[in-house]
Amino acid sequence: MVEKIQLGEQWYILATSSPADERRRVLKHDKLFAMFDRFGDVQSIGLGEEGLYHGDTCFLSHLELRIEGVRPMYLNSTVKDDNGLFIIELMNPDLHPEGKNRILKGELHVFRAKLLFENTCHEHVRLMNFGLEPIEANISMEFAADYKDIFEVRGTERKRRGEHLPPKVGKSEVMLGYRGLDGVVRQTHVGFEPQPESLVGDRADFKVMLPPKAEAHFYIKIACVQDGLTSSAHDYYSAFTRVSDFSRSRIEERCRIVTSDPFFNRWVDRSTADLIMLTSRLPEGDYPFAGLPWYSTTFGRDGILTAHEYLWIDPGMAKGVLTFLAATQASEFDAVRDAEPGKILHEARDGELAALKEIPFGRYYGTVDATPLFIGLAGAYYERTGDLEFIRSIWSNILAALHWIDKYGDRDGDGFVEYARRAESGLAQQGWKDSHDSIFHRDGQLAEAPIALCEVQGYVYDAKLRASRLAVLFGEHELAADLERDAIILKKRFDEAFWCEEIGTYALALDGHKRQCKVASSNAGHTLWSGIASPRHAAQISDQLLSRDFYCGWGIRTIPSSASRYNPMAYHNGSVWPHDNAIIAEGMARYGFTAKAMTVFSGLRDVSLYMDQHRMPELFCGFEKRPDEGPTLYPVACSPQAWAAACVFSLMQACLGLSFDPEKPEIRFRHPQLPPFLDHVEIRDLTIRGTTVDLWLQRYPNNVGVNVIRKRGDAEVVAVA
């Protein structure tokens, strides 16, 4: 996924500097998210991405705490494990060293705690005097709001902007405001308790008099206010209780994993917390927003693949994703939005630029793969849950998606699904590698549209097979037979058209002239995941992806180091994407190469050891692994990112050969294996059709033992060694 900043005819990530602080801290609650530096401040430097956002609008672009006009010294900061609270510890520098109000360094401790709840950022500031003499000091909080759209933050230049409204200043609150060109008034309500000594439109000042060992407390509420949005009625402590209860209940209602490796457990726990934080409760159900800060919204492909990775842990996420995407499925043609009847959403935006159509992404359908992936997820959801009534409720959407594949996806009737944008404002590349230079020929020349990607044909193959099985359940046997026949024909024709002996794998794509893009790529690994790859090629593809050209020691690069456009710092041409690696590992295990999948698993586990808070980022650079060094970060990667967070669960499922049969019902382990860093795994509260089980998996020299330690219900656990 790539941010959509238009430069000429291209949509691009515009990054003119590095982030202000690589250790930035992120909070999110529903559609509200915030990004702070490690001091707990919001600075308008670096990429300028820090701030408090609701949807695509920045409601707070500056926030800074000062003591006697000076920034405090940093001690420590962390986001709690459940992502509910951001805690910062600071102290004073030497103040007035020659004056009568001298404050020695470190006499004043500053504790800050922040949380988000109901469109509001709550903050508690506690000051404590650890000196031997009374302290008198001025504490100030500076603030501002620029109301930039997220696309402006990333570099989009606008010819005109709306009107900033004069601040409304009360005794203990300030209302900042902006009337956009879309006519919407967006406001930021900044409230203080106790009442400040002085308050103006961009600053609050407090006088503190602290005897030795005494404390002072301040509370700040910053609320995003516009049509339908109001400030939280809760104070800091009640909001803290509500957020903590919410996080705890969400963790307790899903399957949990505990292993012998404490470092791996931290990766699992962080991923779980990130997915809970990124998931917003929409009217249609739970939906994982793609990533922070650039993609805090619904993306079709991202939501589907995240739900796929997480399906065995929490099927409810998949149900929410399917419900939302069915509700937003295109029903008419719209060239600007790349919409066609039956097509599944790519992304939805709700900021000022989207409302004014200064960007085409208000509700945009320029993705070639979300539609078949939608069908595939529906089939996988049924195979996990047996929830036929829900599938019945979206069956018409599945049929519409199948119709799109055959009528609109296959533009020239050759049996392959292709893409070409219908308007110049749309995305030039519409697969998961959607940066403008990601699809090319061996010599580096960009491929001409319409383009048929190798992995997309696999998604279509999987979609038709799964839809065929669903059609049988609804008594539509003729449709089922047609879909199965189509899948069989597609698999044969795919092998004939895409296999390239010269590069020893499937070609990246076919261009508009049906010429192979003879480039080896990680995309070919997705053909293992979908099952479209010929068994006679599967071992060769797997081996190639683990060769030194591809595998950097941390993971599989998007393209090999021998490719013409290889650049380990490029977004899609040499970097490593955790979700891409997880899909490939699942594919390897599907064809019986679980040991190879565990190599990928082990590499990403090592990555998690080096990442701040054990959080797996959207991507990282594809440089070769070097002794005693961690992976090289990609400067504008989202972190957290939903499909990166979910990859650990997909990797675990792949190695365990875990599947479900809700009709029997059964939980199945096919040739389960565990990587060397895991001696045992405990899976708690794994559910299927009303049965809940706790399992203990133990690694032995030649196999893995599966033991049921608790079971409520009639489902069976079956292990095939």
XYZ file of C-alpha atoms in Angstrom, residues 40 42 355 383 426:
5
model
C 4.569 13.395 25.101
C 3.439 17.244 19.413
C -15.263 15.756 0.392
C -14.693 -23.188 6.858
C -6.345 6.895 -10.029
